[in-house]
CSV table of C-alpha atoms and ligand atoms in Angstrom, one decimal:
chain,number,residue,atom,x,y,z
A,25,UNK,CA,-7.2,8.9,-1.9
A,26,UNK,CA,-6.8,12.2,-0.5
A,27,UNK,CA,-9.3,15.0,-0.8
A,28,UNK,CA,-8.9,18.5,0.6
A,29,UNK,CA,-10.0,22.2,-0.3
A,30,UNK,CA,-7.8,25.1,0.5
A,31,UNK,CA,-8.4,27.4,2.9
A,32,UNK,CA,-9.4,31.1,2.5
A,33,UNK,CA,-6.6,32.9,0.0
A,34,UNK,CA,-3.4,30.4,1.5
A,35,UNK,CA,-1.6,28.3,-1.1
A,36,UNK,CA,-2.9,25.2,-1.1
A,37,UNK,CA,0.8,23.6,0.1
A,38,UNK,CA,0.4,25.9,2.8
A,39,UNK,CA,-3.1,25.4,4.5
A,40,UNK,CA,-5.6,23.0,3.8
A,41,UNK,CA,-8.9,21.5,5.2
A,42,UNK,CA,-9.2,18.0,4.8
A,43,UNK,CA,-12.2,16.9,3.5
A,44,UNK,CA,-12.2,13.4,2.9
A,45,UNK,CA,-9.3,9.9,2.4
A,46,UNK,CA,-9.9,6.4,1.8
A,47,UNK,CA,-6.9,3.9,1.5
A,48,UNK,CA,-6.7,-0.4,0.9
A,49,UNK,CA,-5.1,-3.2,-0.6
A,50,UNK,CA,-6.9,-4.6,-4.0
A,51,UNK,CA,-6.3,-7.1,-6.7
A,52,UNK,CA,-5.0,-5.3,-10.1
A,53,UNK,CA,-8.3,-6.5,-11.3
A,54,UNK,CA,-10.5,-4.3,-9.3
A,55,UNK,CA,-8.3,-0.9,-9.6
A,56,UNK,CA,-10.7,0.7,-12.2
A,57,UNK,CA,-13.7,0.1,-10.0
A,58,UNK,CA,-12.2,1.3,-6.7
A,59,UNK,CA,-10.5,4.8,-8.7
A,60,UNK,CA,-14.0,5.1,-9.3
A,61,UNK,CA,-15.5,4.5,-6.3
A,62,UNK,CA,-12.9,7.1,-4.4
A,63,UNK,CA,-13.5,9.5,-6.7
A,64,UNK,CA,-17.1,9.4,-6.2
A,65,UNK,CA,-16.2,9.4,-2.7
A,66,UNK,CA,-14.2,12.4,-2.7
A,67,UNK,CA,-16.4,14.5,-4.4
A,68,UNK,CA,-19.6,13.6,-3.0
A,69,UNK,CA,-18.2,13.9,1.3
A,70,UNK,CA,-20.5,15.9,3.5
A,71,UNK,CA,-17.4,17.9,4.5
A,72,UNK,CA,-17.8,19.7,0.9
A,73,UNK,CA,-16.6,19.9,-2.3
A,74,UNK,CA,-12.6,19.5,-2.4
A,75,UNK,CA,-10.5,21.3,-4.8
A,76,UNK,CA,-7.2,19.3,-4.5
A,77,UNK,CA,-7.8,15.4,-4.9
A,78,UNK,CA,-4.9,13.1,-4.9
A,79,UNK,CA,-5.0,9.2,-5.4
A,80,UNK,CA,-2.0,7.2,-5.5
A,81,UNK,CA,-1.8,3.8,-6.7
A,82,UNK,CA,0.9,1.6,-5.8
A,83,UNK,CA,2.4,-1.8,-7.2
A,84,UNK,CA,2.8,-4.0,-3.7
A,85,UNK,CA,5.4,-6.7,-3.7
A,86,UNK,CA,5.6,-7.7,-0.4
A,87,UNK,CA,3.2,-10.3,1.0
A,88,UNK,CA,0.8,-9.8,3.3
A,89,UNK,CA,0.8,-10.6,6.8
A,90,UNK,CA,-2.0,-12.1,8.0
A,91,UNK,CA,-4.1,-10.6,11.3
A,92,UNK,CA,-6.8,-11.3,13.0
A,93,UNK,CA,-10.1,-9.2,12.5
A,94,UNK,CA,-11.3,-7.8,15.7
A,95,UNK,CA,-14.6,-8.6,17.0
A,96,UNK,CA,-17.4,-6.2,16.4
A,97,UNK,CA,-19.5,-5.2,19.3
A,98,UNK,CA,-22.1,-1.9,20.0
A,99,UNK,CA,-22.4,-0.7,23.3
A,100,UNK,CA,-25.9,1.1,24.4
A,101,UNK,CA,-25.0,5.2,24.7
A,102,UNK,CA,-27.5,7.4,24.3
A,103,UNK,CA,-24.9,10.9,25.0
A,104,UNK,CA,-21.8,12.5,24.7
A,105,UNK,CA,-21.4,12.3,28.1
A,106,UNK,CA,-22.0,8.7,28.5
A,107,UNK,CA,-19.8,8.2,25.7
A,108,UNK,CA,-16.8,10.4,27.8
A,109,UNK,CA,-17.6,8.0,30.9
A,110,UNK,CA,-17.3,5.1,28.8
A,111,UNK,CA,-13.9,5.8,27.1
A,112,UNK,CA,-12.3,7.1,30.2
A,113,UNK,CA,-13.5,4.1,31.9
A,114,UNK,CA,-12.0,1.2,29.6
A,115,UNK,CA,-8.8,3.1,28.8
A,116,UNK,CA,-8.1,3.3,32.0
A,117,UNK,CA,-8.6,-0.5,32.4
A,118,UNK,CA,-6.3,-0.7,29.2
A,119,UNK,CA,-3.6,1.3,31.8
A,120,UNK,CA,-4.2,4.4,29.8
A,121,UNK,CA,-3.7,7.3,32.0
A,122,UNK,CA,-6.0,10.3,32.6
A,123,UNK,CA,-3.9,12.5,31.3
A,124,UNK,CA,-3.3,10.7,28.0
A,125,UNK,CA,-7.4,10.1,27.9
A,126,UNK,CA,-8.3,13.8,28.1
A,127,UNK,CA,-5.6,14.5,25.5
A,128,UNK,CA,-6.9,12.0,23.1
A,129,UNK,CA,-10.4,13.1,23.3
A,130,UNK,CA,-9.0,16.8,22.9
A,131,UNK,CA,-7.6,15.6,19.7
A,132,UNK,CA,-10.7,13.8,17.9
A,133,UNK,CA,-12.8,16.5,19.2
A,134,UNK,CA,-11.1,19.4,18.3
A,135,UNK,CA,-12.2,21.8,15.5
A,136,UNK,CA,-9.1,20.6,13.2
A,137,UNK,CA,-10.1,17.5,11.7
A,138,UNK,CA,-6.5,15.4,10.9
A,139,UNK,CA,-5.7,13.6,7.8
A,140,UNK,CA,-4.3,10.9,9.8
A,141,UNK,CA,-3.8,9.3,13.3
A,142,UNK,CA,-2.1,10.8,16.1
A,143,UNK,CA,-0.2,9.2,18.8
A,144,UNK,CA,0.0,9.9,22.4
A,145,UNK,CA,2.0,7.9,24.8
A,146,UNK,CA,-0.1,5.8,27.5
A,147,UNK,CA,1.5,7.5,30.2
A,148,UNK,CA,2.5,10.4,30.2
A,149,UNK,CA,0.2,11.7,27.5
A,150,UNK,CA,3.2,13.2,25.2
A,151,UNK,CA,2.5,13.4,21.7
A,152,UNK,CA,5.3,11.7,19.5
A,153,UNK,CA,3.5,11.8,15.9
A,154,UNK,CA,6.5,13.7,14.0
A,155,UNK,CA,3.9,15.7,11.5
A,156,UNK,CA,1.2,17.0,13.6
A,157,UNK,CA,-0.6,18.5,10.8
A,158,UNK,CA,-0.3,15.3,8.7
A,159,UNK,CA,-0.5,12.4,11.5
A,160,UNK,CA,0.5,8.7,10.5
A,161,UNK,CA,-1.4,7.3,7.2
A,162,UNK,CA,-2.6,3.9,7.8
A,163,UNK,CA,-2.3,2.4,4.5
A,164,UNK,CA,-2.1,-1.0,2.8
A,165,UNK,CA,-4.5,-3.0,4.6
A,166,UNK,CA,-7.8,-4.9,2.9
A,167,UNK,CA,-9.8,-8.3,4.2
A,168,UNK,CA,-9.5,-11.6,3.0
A,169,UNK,CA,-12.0,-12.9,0.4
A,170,UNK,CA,-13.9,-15.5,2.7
A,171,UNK,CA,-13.5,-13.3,5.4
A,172,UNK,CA,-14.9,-10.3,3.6
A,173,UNK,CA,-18.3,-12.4,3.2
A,174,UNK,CA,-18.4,-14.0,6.7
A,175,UNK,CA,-18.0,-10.1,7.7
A,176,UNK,CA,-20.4,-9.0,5.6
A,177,UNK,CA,-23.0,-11.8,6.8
A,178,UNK,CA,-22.5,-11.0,10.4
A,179,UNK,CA,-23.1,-7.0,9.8
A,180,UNK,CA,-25.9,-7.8,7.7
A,181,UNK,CA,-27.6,-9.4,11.0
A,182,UNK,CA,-26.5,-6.7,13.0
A,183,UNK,CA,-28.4,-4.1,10.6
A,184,UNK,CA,-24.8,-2.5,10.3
A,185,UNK,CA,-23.3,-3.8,6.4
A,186,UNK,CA,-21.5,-0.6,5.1
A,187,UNK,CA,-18.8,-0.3,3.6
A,188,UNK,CA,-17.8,2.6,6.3
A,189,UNK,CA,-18.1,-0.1,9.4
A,190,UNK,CA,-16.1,-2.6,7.2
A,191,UNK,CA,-13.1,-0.1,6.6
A,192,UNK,CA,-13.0,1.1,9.8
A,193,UNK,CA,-12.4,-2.4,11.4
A,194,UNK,CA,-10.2,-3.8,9.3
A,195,UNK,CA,-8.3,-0.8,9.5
A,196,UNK,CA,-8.6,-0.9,13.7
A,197,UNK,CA,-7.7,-4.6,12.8
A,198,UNK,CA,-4.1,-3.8,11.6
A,199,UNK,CA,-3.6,-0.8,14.1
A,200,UNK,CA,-4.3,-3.3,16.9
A,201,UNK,CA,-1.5,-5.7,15.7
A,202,UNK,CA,0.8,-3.5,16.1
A,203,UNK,CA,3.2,-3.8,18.3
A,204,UNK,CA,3.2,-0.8,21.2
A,205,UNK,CA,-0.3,0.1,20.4
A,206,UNK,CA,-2.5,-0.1,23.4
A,207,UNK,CA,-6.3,1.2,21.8
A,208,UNK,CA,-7.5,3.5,18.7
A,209,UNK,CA,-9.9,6.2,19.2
A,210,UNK,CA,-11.9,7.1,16.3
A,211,UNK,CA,-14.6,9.6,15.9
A,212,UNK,CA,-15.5,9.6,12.4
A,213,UNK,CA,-15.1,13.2,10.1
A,214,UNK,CA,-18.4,13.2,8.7
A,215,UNK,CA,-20.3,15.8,10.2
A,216,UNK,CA,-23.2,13.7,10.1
A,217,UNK,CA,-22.1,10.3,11.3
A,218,UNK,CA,-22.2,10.5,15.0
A,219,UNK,CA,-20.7,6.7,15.6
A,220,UNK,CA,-17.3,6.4,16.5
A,221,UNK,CA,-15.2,3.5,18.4
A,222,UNK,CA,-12.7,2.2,20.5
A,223,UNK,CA,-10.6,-0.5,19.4
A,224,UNK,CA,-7.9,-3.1,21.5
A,225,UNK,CA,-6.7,-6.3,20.8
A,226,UNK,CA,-8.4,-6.8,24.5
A,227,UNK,CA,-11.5,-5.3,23.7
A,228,UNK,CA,-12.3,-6.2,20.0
A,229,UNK,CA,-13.4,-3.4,18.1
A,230,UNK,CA,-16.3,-1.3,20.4
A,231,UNK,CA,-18.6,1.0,18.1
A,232,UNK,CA,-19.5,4.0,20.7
A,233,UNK,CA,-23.0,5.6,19.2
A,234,UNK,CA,-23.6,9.6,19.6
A,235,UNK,CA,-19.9,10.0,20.7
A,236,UNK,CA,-20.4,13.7,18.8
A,237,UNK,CA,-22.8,16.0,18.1
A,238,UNK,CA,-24.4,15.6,14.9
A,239,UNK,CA,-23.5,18.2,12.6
A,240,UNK,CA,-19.9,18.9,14.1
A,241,UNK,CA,-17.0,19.2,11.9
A,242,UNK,CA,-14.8,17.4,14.6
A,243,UNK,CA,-13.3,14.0,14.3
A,244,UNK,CA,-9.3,11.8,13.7
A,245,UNK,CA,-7.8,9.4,15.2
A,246,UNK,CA,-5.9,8.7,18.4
A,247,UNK,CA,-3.3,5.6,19.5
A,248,UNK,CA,-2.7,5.4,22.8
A,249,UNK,CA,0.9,3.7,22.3
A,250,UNK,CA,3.2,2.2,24.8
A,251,UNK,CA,5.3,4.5,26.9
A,252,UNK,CA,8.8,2.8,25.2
A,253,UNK,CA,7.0,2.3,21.8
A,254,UNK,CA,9.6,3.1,18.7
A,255,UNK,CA,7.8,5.3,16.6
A,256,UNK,CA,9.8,5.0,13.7
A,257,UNK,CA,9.0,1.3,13.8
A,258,UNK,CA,5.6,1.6,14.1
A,259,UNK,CA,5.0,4.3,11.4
A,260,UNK,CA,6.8,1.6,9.2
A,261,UNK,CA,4.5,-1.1,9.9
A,262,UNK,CA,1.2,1.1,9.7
A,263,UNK,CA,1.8,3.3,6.7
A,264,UNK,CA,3.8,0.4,4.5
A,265,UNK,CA,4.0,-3.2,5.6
A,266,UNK,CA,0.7,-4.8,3.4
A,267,UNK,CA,-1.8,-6.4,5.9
A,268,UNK,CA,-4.6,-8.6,5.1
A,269,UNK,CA,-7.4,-9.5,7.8
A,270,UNK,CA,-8.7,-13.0,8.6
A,271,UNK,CA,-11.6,-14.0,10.3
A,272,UNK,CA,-10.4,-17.0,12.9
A,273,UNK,CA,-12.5,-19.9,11.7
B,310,PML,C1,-14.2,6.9,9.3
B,310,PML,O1,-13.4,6.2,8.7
B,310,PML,O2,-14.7,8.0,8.9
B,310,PML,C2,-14.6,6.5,10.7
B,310,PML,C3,-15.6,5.5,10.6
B,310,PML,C4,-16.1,5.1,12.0
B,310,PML,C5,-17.0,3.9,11.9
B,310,PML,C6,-17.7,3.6,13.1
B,310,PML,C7,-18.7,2.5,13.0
B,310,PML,O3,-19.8,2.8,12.6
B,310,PML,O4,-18.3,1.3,13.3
C-alpha cells in the first residue's frame, strides 16, 4: 500500500508527499482483511489525509526462503544526542565509516520523508540507490505462523506487542540477510513515534527510544551496504524474492 497527497498545485506524478506504506506476504485467505486493514491504515496516518492511495496485490509463485528473525533488544536513551552517540558508536564497530554515518543520519533526519530505503556504501559514504526520490521497496516478506505467536509472546512481556514493532523486524529481518548489507537505520515517519532502530545480523534488531523529536515530520530508511555490493542484485532480492521469518527453536 502506498499513500501520498500531492503537493501544493504540482501534478501528482510530478511531486508528492508521502504519507504513509505498508507491504507483506499473506495467505489468499486473509487478503480481504489485510485490504482492509491498509486502507484503514492509509487514511487514518498522522502524516494526514492522502489523496492518492495505491495497493497492489500480487499472486507469488515462488517459495519462500526462510531467515532468521533477529533478536529484539531496547537500549536505555533518554536524547537525541545520546541516540547520535549511540549509532555512530556501533556502526563504527560494524566498520561503517564516519562519513557514511553522518550521511545516513542526514538522510532519516532530513525534512523529505522517502517512500523507501536508501543505500549508502560503508565506506566511502556514496549513495548508489538509482531512484532517490523513490528509494528501494522492501516487499514480500511476512513471519512464520508459530513464529508469529512465539513473537508475539515475547513482545507481550516486553510491553512492546504492535503490530508496528512486528513489521519493522521482520522487515529488518530480511534486509539483514541480504547479502552486502552491513546495518539498517530506521527512524520511523510518524510524527509522533519517536522509536527508531538499528538493525545487523551482528547486532540483532536494537530499538533506539527518542531517536527524534516528537512531532517531526522526519524519518526513512538507511543501508549501510558493502563497499563492492551489486546493487542490482540486492534490489532484486529486497523488493521481489518472497521471504518468510523463522524464529530459531
Ligand atoms: C515504521 O515502519 O514506521 C518504522 C517503525 C519503527 C519501529 C521501531 C520499534 O518500535 O521497534
Amino acid at each position: 500500500m502506498r499513500a501520498s497527497r500531492s503537493a501544493g498545485r504540482q501534478k501528482a506524478s510530478q511531486q508528492s508527499r508521502h504519507i504513509s506504506g505498508a507491504e507483506g506476504l499473506y495467505e489468499s485467505h486473509e487478503i480481504q482483511k489485510i485490504l482492509k486493514d491498509y486502507l484503514s491504515r492509509a487514511i487514518s496516518h498522522p502524516r494526514g489525509m492522502p489523496d492518492n492511495i495505491v495497493i497492489t496485490v500480487e499472486k507469488v509463485t515462488q517459495k519462500p526462503i526462510k531467515v532468521s528473525l533477529l533478536p529484539v533488544l531496547t537500549i536505555q536513551c533518554n536524547s537525541r544526542r545520546e541516540a547520535r552517540k549511540f549509532l555512530q558508536a556501533f556502526l563504527s564497530d560494524l566498520g561503517v565509516s564516519e562519513k557514511a554515518v553522518r550521511k545516513g543520519i542526514r538522510i532519516v533526519t532530513g525534512s523529505k520523508a522517502m517512500r523507501g530505503a536508501s543505500l549508502i556504501r560503508s565506506g566511502s559514504g556514496v549513495r548508489v540507490e538509482p531512484d532517490k526520490a523513490r528509494g528501494v521497496r522492501v516487499s514480500r516478506f511476512g513471519i512464520e505462523k508459530i513464529s508469529q505467536k512465539d513473537l508475539s509472546r515475547e513482545l507481550t512481556r516486553k510491553g512492546i506487542n504492535t503490530s508496528t514493532v512486528k513489521e519493522a523486524m521482520t522487515l529488518a529481518s530480511k534486509v539483514a540477510s541480504c547479502e552486502g548489507v552491513t546495518a539498517e537505520l530506521c527512524v520511523s515517519d510518524d510524527p509522533h513515534y519517536t522509536t527508531g532502530y538499528l538493525a545487523s545480523r551482528k547486532l540483532g534488531y536494537v530499538r533506539i527510544p527518542h531517536i527524534k523529536r516528537e512531532g517531526s515530520m522526519c524519518g526513512g530508511r538507511v543501508f549501510f551496504i558493502d563497499e563492492k555490493a551489486e546493487v542490482d542484485r540486492m534490489t532484486e532480492y529486497l523488493e521481489k524474492i518472497p521471504v518468510f521469518a523463522e524464529t530459531e527453536n
